[in-house]
């Protein structure tokens, strides 16, 4: 059972906009920033969004992040087939004194 | 190019010891912490711990404290993750990553598969 809760799956068609949520508590998302990682099967995870809503260079602006209270969300607009991957949120947890990850959302592009 | 490169796949028996590596290149190794993350087959990512290559300051996730040892040899820009006595439940993919700042892991290794089976 992950400390951060993500829906196990999401789906969309090419060109569509999809969002995925990440729910936590006062000791993690409520108190600290959120990062998002994209993980394609068989490859290294990739930093997608950091500090709630910042994109590393090279990440398309189709990807955006937001945070409100104890929840965060990742949005992908103009969905493409290559976006099919697992997406993980992560944040520092002040009670556990550790980074905690969500369980991941598997995105399927139909 | 900034990279972290991990050692190759390992197949071990229960009770054996193991040390896997993570070599940084293309940046000043001692300026950035290195973190380790586990992925058990079919499961999500789990944070294991981090090390400061500059002074070897190490922090473990409570779930992994006492289960593994994280170390570093800054003279060869390499961090390590080791087990003294492997268990079947240690079978997983292990990733190392450079920590850009705070909890942000910006450059990841390709992963090291560890299989523990009798």
PDB file of C-alpha atoms in Angstrom:
ATOM      1  CA  UNK A   1       0.000   0.000   0.000  1.00  0.00           C
ATOM      2  CA  UNK A   2       1.660   3.224  -1.174  1.00  0.00           C
ATOM      3  CA  UNK A   3       1.598   6.364   0.958  1.00  0.00           C
ATOM      4  CA  UNK A   4       0.586   8.408  -2.089  1.00  0.00           C
ATOM      5  CA  UNK A   5      -2.534   7.183  -3.877  1.00  0.00           C
ATOM      6  CA  UNK A   6      -2.757   7.105  -7.654  1.00  0.00           C
ATOM      7  CA  UNK A   7      -5.443   5.491  -9.822  1.00  0.00           C
ATOM      8  CA  UNK A   8      -3.992   2.287 -11.273  1.00  0.00           C
ATOM      9  CA  UNK A   9      -4.976   3.083 -14.833  1.00  0.00           C
ATOM     10  CA  UNK A  10      -5.947   5.855 -17.216  1.00  0.00           C
ATOM     11  CA  UNK A  11      -6.598   5.967 -20.911  1.00  0.00           C
ATOM     12  CA  UNK A  12      -7.198   8.319 -23.789  1.00  0.00           C
ATOM     13  CA  UNK A  13      -7.164   8.590 -27.543  1.00  0.00           C
ATOM     14  CA  UNK A  14      -4.518  10.414 -29.582  1.00  0.00           C
ATOM     15  CA  UNK A  15      -4.927  14.171 -29.342  1.00  0.00           C
ATOM     16  CA  UNK A  16      -7.030  13.978 -26.212  1.00  0.00           C
ATOM     17  CA  UNK A  17      -6.190  15.554 -22.843  1.00  0.00           C
ATOM     18  CA  UNK A  18      -5.859  13.251 -19.859  1.00  0.00           C
ATOM     19  CA  UNK A  19      -5.249  13.982 -16.216  1.00  0.00           C
ATOM     20  CA  UNK A  20      -4.107  11.731 -13.422  1.00  0.00           C
ATOM     21  CA  UNK A  21      -4.269  12.371  -9.726  1.00  0.00           C
ATOM     22  CA  UNK A  22      -1.985  11.818  -6.761  1.00  0.00           C
ATOM     23  CA  UNK A  23      -3.477  12.005  -3.291  1.00  0.00           C
ATOM     24  CA  UNK A  24      -1.489  12.282  -0.094  1.00  0.00           C
ATOM     25  CA  UNK A  25      -1.619  13.874   3.326  1.00  0.00           C
ATOM     26  CA  UNK A  26      -0.414  16.733   5.462  1.00  0.00           C
ATOM     27  CA  UNK A  27       3.013  15.192   6.044  1.00  0.00           C
ATOM     28  CA  UNK A  28       3.873  14.744   2.369  1.00  0.00           C
ATOM     29  CA  UNK A  29       2.065  16.583  -0.418  1.00  0.00           C
ATOM     30  CA  UNK A  30       0.529  19.015   2.036  1.00  0.00           C
ATOM     31  CA  UNK A  31       3.941  20.086   3.277  1.00  0.00           C
ATOM     32  CA  UNK A  32       6.312  19.466   0.374  1.00  0.00           C
ATOM     33  CA  UNK A  33       6.665  19.705  -3.365  1.00  0.00           C
ATOM     34  CA  UNK A  34       5.693  16.969  -5.798  1.00  0.00           C
ATOM     35  CA  UNK A  35       7.688  15.426  -8.617  1.00  0.00           C
ATOM     36  CA  UNK A  36       6.411  13.261 -11.452  1.00  0.00           C
ATOM     37  CA  UNK A  37       8.273  10.527 -13.314  1.00  0.00           C
ATOM     38  CA  UNK A  38       7.485   8.754 -16.567  1.00  0.00           C
ATOM     39  CA  UNK A  39       8.534   5.122 -16.802  1.00  0.00           C
ATOM     40  CA  UNK A  40       8.368   3.285 -20.092  1.00  0.00           C
ATOM     41  CA  UNK A  41       8.722  -0.469 -19.853  1.00  0.00           C
ATOM     42  CA  UNK A  42      12.332  -1.558 -20.150  1.00  0.00           C
ATOM     43  CA  UNK A  43      13.799   1.905 -19.825  1.00  0.00           C
ATOM     44  CA  UNK A  44      15.025   4.161 -17.040  1.00  0.00           C
ATOM     45  CA  UNK A  45      12.455   6.368 -15.321  1.00  0.00           C
ATOM     46  CA  UNK A  46      12.463   9.949 -16.572  1.00  0.00           C
ATOM     47  CA  UNK A  47      11.889  13.128 -14.593  1.00  0.00           C
ATOM     48  CA  UNK A  48       8.807  14.743 -16.087  1.00  0.00           C
ATOM     49  CA  UNK A  49       7.741  17.458 -13.630  1.00  0.00           C
ATOM     50  CA  UNK A  50       9.544  18.753 -10.545  1.00  0.00           C
ATOM     51  CA  UNK A  51       8.609  21.148  -7.768  1.00  0.00           C
ATOM     52  CA  UNK A  52       4.896  20.721  -8.532  1.00  0.00           C
ATOM     53  CA  UNK A  53       4.838  22.315 -11.964  1.00  0.00           C
ATOM     54  CA  UNK A  54       8.328  22.777 -13.420  1.00  0.00           C
ATOM     55  CA  UNK A  55       9.389  20.989 -16.602  1.00  0.00           C
ATOM     56  CA  UNK A  56      13.004  19.952 -17.136  1.00  0.00           C
ATOM     57  CA  UNK A  57      14.454  21.074 -20.421  1.00  0.00           C
ATOM     58  CA  UNK A  58      13.430  18.727 -23.192  1.00  0.00           C
ATOM     59  CA  UNK A  59      10.048  17.830 -21.704  1.00  0.00           C
ATOM     60  CA  UNK A  60       7.295  19.058 -24.028  1.00  0.00           C
ATOM     61  CA  UNK A  61       4.872  21.655 -22.726  1.00  0.00           C
ATOM     62  CA  UNK A  62       2.096  19.116 -23.346  1.00  0.00           C
ATOM     63  CA  UNK A  63       2.951  17.912 -19.854  1.00  0.00           C
ATOM     64  CA  UNK A  64       1.911  20.032 -16.886  1.00  0.00           C
ATOM     65  CA  UNK A  65       1.653  19.568 -13.151  1.00  0.00           C
ATOM     66  CA  UNK A  66      -0.289  21.204 -10.376  1.00  0.00           C
ATOM     67  CA  UNK A  67      -0.788  20.884  -6.647  1.00  0.00           C
ATOM     68  CA  UNK A  68      -3.564  21.907  -4.310  1.00  0.00           C
ATOM     69  CA  UNK A  69      -3.613  21.076  -0.632  1.00  0.00           C
ATOM     70  CA  UNK A  70      -2.807  17.403  -0.204  1.00  0.00           C
ATOM     71  CA  UNK A  71      -3.343  16.425  -3.836  1.00  0.00           C
ATOM     72  CA  UNK A  72      -1.447  16.855  -7.065  1.00  0.00           C
ATOM     73  CA  UNK A  73      -2.234  16.144 -10.658  1.00  0.00           C
ATOM     74  CA  UNK A  74      -0.460  15.584 -13.937  1.00  0.00           C
ATOM     75  CA  UNK A  75      -2.060  16.606 -17.204  1.00  0.00           C
ATOM     76  CA  UNK A  76      -1.063  15.519 -20.679  1.00  0.00           C
ATOM     77  CA  UNK A  77      -2.560  17.352 -23.614  1.00  0.00           C
ATOM     78  CA  UNK A  78      -2.366  16.329 -27.260  1.00  0.00           C
ATOM     79  CA  UNK A  79      -1.924  12.708 -26.228  1.00  0.00           C
ATOM     80  CA  UNK A  80       0.502  10.716 -28.366  1.00  0.00           C
ATOM     81  CA  UNK A  81       1.108   6.988 -28.648  1.00  0.00           C
ATOM     82  CA  UNK A  82       4.605   7.382 -27.198  1.00  0.00           C
ATOM     83  CA  UNK A  83       3.059   8.721 -23.982  1.00  0.00           C
ATOM     84  CA  UNK A  84       1.948   5.195 -23.132  1.00  0.00           C
ATOM     85  CA  UNK A  85       3.856   4.529 -19.915  1.00  0.00           C
ATOM     86  CA  UNK A  86       3.606   4.333 -16.144  1.00  0.00           C
ATOM     87  CA  UNK A  87       3.496   7.650 -14.312  1.00  0.00           C
ATOM     88  CA  UNK A  88       4.590   8.047 -10.698  1.00  0.00           C
ATOM     89  CA  UNK A  89       4.224  10.934  -8.298  1.00  0.00           C
ATOM     90  CA  UNK A  90       6.696  11.384  -5.436  1.00  0.00           C
ATOM     91  CA  UNK A  91       7.172  13.700  -2.480  1.00  0.00           C
ATOM     92  CA  UNK A  92       9.112  13.944   0.763  1.00  0.00           C
ATOM     93  CA  UNK A  93       7.237  12.720   3.813  1.00  0.00           C
ATOM     94  CA  UNK A  94       8.072  14.587   7.023  1.00  0.00           C
ATOM     95  CA  UNK A  95       6.741  11.802   9.270  1.00  0.00           C
ATOM     96  CA  UNK A  96       8.561   8.948   7.551  1.00  0.00           C
ATOM     97  CA  UNK A  97      11.655  11.075   6.872  1.00  0.00           C
ATOM     98  CA  UNK A  98      11.792   9.594   3.412  1.00  0.00           C
ATOM     99  CA  UNK A  99      10.672  10.091  -0.157  1.00  0.00           C
ATOM    100  CA  UNK A 100       7.395   8.344  -0.864  1.00  0.00           C
ATOM    101  CA  UNK A 101       6.135   7.303  -4.287  1.00  0.00           C
ATOM    102  CA  UNK A 102       2.633   6.735  -5.491  1.00  0.00           C
ATOM    103  CA  UNK A 103       1.736   3.298  -6.757  1.00  0.00           C
ATOM    104  CA  UNK A 104       1.813   4.533 -10.331  1.00  0.00           C
ATOM    105  CA  UNK A 105      -0.800   5.073 -13.038  1.00  0.00           C
ATOM    106  CA  UNK A 106      -0.555   3.027 -16.208  1.00  0.00           C
ATOM    107  CA  UNK A 107      -1.553   5.197 -19.152  1.00  0.00           C
ATOM    108  CA  UNK A 108      -2.922   3.467 -22.225  1.00  0.00           C
ATOM    109  CA  UNK A 109      -3.288   5.333 -25.505  1.00  0.00           C
ATOM    110  CA  UNK A 110      -6.201   3.730 -27.322  1.00  0.00           C
TER     111      UNK A 110
ATOM    112  CA  UNK B   1      26.610  14.402 -21.335  1.00  0.00           C
ATOM    113  CA  UNK B   2      25.502  13.781 -17.773  1.00  0.00           C
ATOM    114  CA  UNK B   3      25.073  10.062 -17.177  1.00  0.00           C
ATOM    115  CA  UNK B   4      24.873   7.486 -14.447  1.00  0.00           C
ATOM    116  CA  UNK B   5      25.804   4.007 -15.578  1.00  0.00           C
ATOM    117  CA  UNK B   6      24.976   0.902 -13.592  1.00  0.00           C
ATOM    118  CA  UNK B   7      26.613  -2.481 -13.411  1.00  0.00           C
ATOM    119  CA  UNK B   8      25.142  -5.487 -15.162  1.00  0.00           C
ATOM    120  CA  UNK B   9      22.510  -8.024 -14.201  1.00  0.00           C
ATOM    121  CA  UNK B  10      23.216 -10.391 -11.311  1.00  0.00           C
ATOM    122  CA  UNK B  11      21.930 -13.859 -10.494  1.00  0.00           C
ATOM    123  CA  UNK B  12      22.610 -14.990  -6.940  1.00  0.00           C
ATOM    124  CA  UNK B  13      21.562 -17.621  -4.440  1.00  0.00           C
ATOM    125  CA  UNK B  14      19.876 -16.867  -1.124  1.00  0.00           C
ATOM    126  CA  UNK B  15      22.433 -16.049   1.554  1.00  0.00           C
ATOM    127  CA  UNK B  16      25.040 -14.741  -0.876  1.00  0.00           C
ATOM    128  CA  UNK B  17      26.411 -11.216  -0.747  1.00  0.00           C
ATOM    129  CA  UNK B  18      26.245  -8.690  -3.555  1.00  0.00           C
ATOM    130  CA  UNK B  19      27.456  -5.190  -4.388  1.00  0.00           C
ATOM    131  CA  UNK B  20      26.127  -3.320  -7.427  1.00  0.00           C
ATOM    132  CA  UNK B  21      27.496  -0.051  -8.717  1.00  0.00           C
ATOM    133  CA  UNK B  22      26.482   3.282 -10.189  1.00  0.00           C
ATOM    134  CA  UNK B  23      29.098   5.428 -11.926  1.00  0.00           C
ATOM    135  CA  UNK B  24      28.511   9.086 -12.590  1.00  0.00           C
ATOM    136  CA  UNK B  25      30.071  10.953 -15.504  1.00  0.00           C
ATOM    137  CA  UNK B  26      29.759  14.281 -17.289  1.00  0.00           C
ATOM    138  CA  UNK B  27      29.389  16.258 -14.055  1.00  0.00           C
ATOM    139  CA  UNK B  28      31.164  16.892 -10.757  1.00  0.00           C
ATOM    140  CA  UNK B  29      30.252  13.707  -8.929  1.00  0.00           C
ATOM    141  CA  UNK B  30      30.754  15.103  -5.443  1.00  0.00           C
ATOM    142  CA  UNK B  31      28.324  17.987  -5.993  1.00  0.00           C
ATOM    143  CA  UNK B  32      25.175  15.857  -6.203  1.00  0.00           C
ATOM    144  CA  UNK B  33      23.670  13.208  -3.956  1.00  0.00           C
ATOM    145  CA  UNK B  34      22.931   9.787  -5.467  1.00  0.00           C
ATOM    146  CA  UNK B  35      19.722   7.925  -4.685  1.00  0.00           C
ATOM    147  CA  UNK B  36      18.677   4.271  -5.026  1.00  0.00           C
ATOM    148  CA  UNK B  37      15.204   3.085  -6.004  1.00  0.00           C
ATOM    149  CA  UNK B  38      13.812  -0.461  -6.119  1.00  0.00           C
ATOM    150  CA  UNK B  39      11.160  -1.885  -8.418  1.00  0.00           C
ATOM    151  CA  UNK B  40       9.921  -5.363  -7.588  1.00  0.00           C
ATOM    152  CA  UNK B  41       8.443  -7.154 -10.636  1.00  0.00           C
ATOM    153  CA  UNK B  42       4.879  -6.018 -11.183  1.00  0.00           C
ATOM    154  CA  UNK B  43       5.124  -3.332  -8.486  1.00  0.00           C
ATOM    155  CA  UNK B  44       5.869   0.371  -8.319  1.00  0.00           C
ATOM    156  CA  UNK B  45       8.953   2.389  -7.430  1.00  0.00           C
ATOM    157  CA  UNK B  46      10.300   2.370  -3.856  1.00  0.00           C
ATOM    158  CA  UNK B  47      12.812   4.842  -2.465  1.00  0.00           C
ATOM    159  CA  UNK B  48      15.677   3.119  -0.676  1.00  0.00           C
ATOM    160  CA  UNK B  49      18.068   5.831   0.362  1.00  0.00           C
ATOM    161  CA  UNK B  50      20.614   8.426  -0.669  1.00  0.00           C
ATOM    162  CA  UNK B  51      24.289   9.208  -0.245  1.00  0.00           C
ATOM    163  CA  UNK B  52      26.340  12.372  -0.500  1.00  0.00           C
ATOM    164  CA  UNK B  53      29.468  11.455  -2.473  1.00  0.00           C
ATOM    165  CA  UNK B  54      31.277  14.432  -1.010  1.00  0.00           C
ATOM    166  CA  UNK B  55      31.247  13.289   2.605  1.00  0.00           C
ATOM    167  CA  UNK B  56      29.519   9.850   2.455  1.00  0.00           C
ATOM    168  CA  UNK B  57      26.575  11.143   4.513  1.00  0.00           C
ATOM    169  CA  UNK B  58      23.933   8.438   4.011  1.00  0.00           C
ATOM    170  CA  UNK B  59      20.205   8.436   4.702  1.00  0.00           C
ATOM    171  CA  UNK B  60      18.017   5.336   4.459  1.00  0.00           C
ATOM    172  CA  UNK B  61      14.301   4.913   4.006  1.00  0.00           C
ATOM    173  CA  UNK B  62      12.904   3.262   7.163  1.00  0.00           C
ATOM    174  CA  UNK B  63      11.839   0.307   5.007  1.00  0.00           C
ATOM    175  CA  UNK B  64      15.418  -0.402   3.965  1.00  0.00           C
ATOM    176  CA  UNK B  65      17.405   0.627   7.043  1.00  0.00           C
ATOM    177  CA  UNK B  66      19.475  -2.352   8.112  1.00  0.00           C
ATOM    178  CA  UNK B  67      18.606  -4.311   4.981  1.00  0.00           C
ATOM    179  CA  UNK B  68      21.147  -2.787   2.599  1.00  0.00           C
ATOM    180  CA  UNK B  69      24.270  -0.643   2.727  1.00  0.00           C
ATOM    181  CA  UNK B  70      24.839   2.354   0.494  1.00  0.00           C
ATOM    182  CA  UNK B  71      28.430   3.496   0.019  1.00  0.00           C
ATOM    183  CA  UNK B  72      30.584   5.525  -2.334  1.00  0.00           C
ATOM    184  CA  UNK B  73      34.114   5.734  -3.708  1.00  0.00           C
ATOM    185  CA  UNK B  74      34.435   9.321  -4.852  1.00  0.00           C
ATOM    186  CA  UNK B  75      37.876   8.691  -6.335  1.00  0.00           C
ATOM    187  CA  UNK B  76      36.196   6.718  -9.116  1.00  0.00           C
ATOM    188  CA  UNK B  77      32.835   8.567  -9.090  1.00  0.00           C
ATOM    189  CA  UNK B  78      30.952   5.428  -8.124  1.00  0.00           C
ATOM    190  CA  UNK B  79      28.196   4.709  -5.630  1.00  0.00           C
ATOM    191  CA  UNK B  80      27.292   1.247  -4.424  1.00  0.00           C
ATOM    192  CA  UNK B  81      24.355  -0.698  -3.068  1.00  0.00           C
ATOM    193  CA  UNK B  82      25.183  -3.884  -1.227  1.00  0.00           C
ATOM    194  CA  UNK B  83      23.627  -6.810   0.571  1.00  0.00           C
ATOM    195  CA  UNK B  84      25.382  -9.086   3.050  1.00  0.00           C
ATOM    196  CA  UNK B  85      22.863 -11.916   2.781  1.00  0.00           C
ATOM    197  CA  UNK B  86      20.404 -11.894  -0.103  1.00  0.00           C
ATOM    198  CA  UNK B  87      16.844 -13.150   0.143  1.00  0.00           C
ATOM    199  CA  UNK B  88      14.487 -14.213  -2.632  1.00  0.00           C
ATOM    200  CA  UNK B  89      12.443 -11.113  -1.840  1.00  0.00           C
ATOM    201  CA  UNK B  90      15.397  -8.945  -2.949  1.00  0.00           C
ATOM    202  CA  UNK B  91      14.674  -9.980  -6.545  1.00  0.00           C
ATOM    203  CA  UNK B  92      13.999  -6.683  -8.288  1.00  0.00           C
ATOM    204  CA  UNK B  93      15.270  -3.998 -10.624  1.00  0.00           C
ATOM    205  CA  UNK B  94      17.429  -1.446  -8.850  1.00  0.00           C
ATOM    206  CA  UNK B  95      17.904   2.067 -10.195  1.00  0.00           C
ATOM    207  CA  UNK B  96      20.328   4.740  -9.140  1.00  0.00           C
ATOM    208  CA  UNK B  97      19.732   8.389  -9.924  1.00  0.00           C
ATOM    209  CA  UNK B  98      21.451  11.717  -9.515  1.00  0.00           C
ATOM    210  CA  UNK B  99      19.603  14.034  -7.180  1.00  0.00           C
ATOM    211  CA  UNK B 100      19.448  17.496  -8.681  1.00  0.00           C
ATOM    212  CA  UNK B 101      18.127  19.187  -5.556  1.00  0.00           C
ATOM    213  CA  UNK B 102      16.119  18.056  -2.537  1.00  0.00           C
ATOM    214  CA  UNK B 103      14.085  15.049  -3.774  1.00  0.00           C
ATOM    215  CA  UNK B 104      14.383  15.657  -7.518  1.00  0.00           C
ATOM    216  CA  UNK B 105      16.010  12.695  -9.284  1.00  0.00           C
ATOM    217  CA  UNK B 106      16.959  14.127 -12.668  1.00  0.00           C
ATOM    218  CA  UNK B 107      19.272  11.577 -14.278  1.00  0.00           C
ATOM    219  CA  UNK B 108      18.617   7.866 -13.907  1.00  0.00           C
ATOM    220  CA  UNK B 109      20.707   4.812 -14.581  1.00  0.00           C
ATOM    221  CA  UNK B 110      19.485   2.042 -16.843  1.00  0.00           C
ATOM    222  CA  UNK B 111      18.835  -0.241 -13.891  1.00  0.00           C
ATOM    223  CA  UNK B 112      20.429  -3.421 -12.547  1.00  0.00           C
ATOM    224  CA  UNK B 113      18.354  -6.573 -12.413  1.00  0.00           C
ATOM    225  CA  UNK B 114      19.032  -8.700  -9.354  1.00  0.00           C
ATOM    226  CA  UNK B 115      17.624 -12.222  -9.310  1.00  0.00           C
ATOM    227  CA  UNK B 116      17.899 -14.266  -6.139  1.00  0.00           C
ATOM    228  CA  UNK B 117      16.961 -17.895  -6.565  1.00  0.00           C
ATOM    229  CA  UNK B 118      18.091 -21.232  -5.291  1.00  0.00           C
TER     230      UNK B 118
END
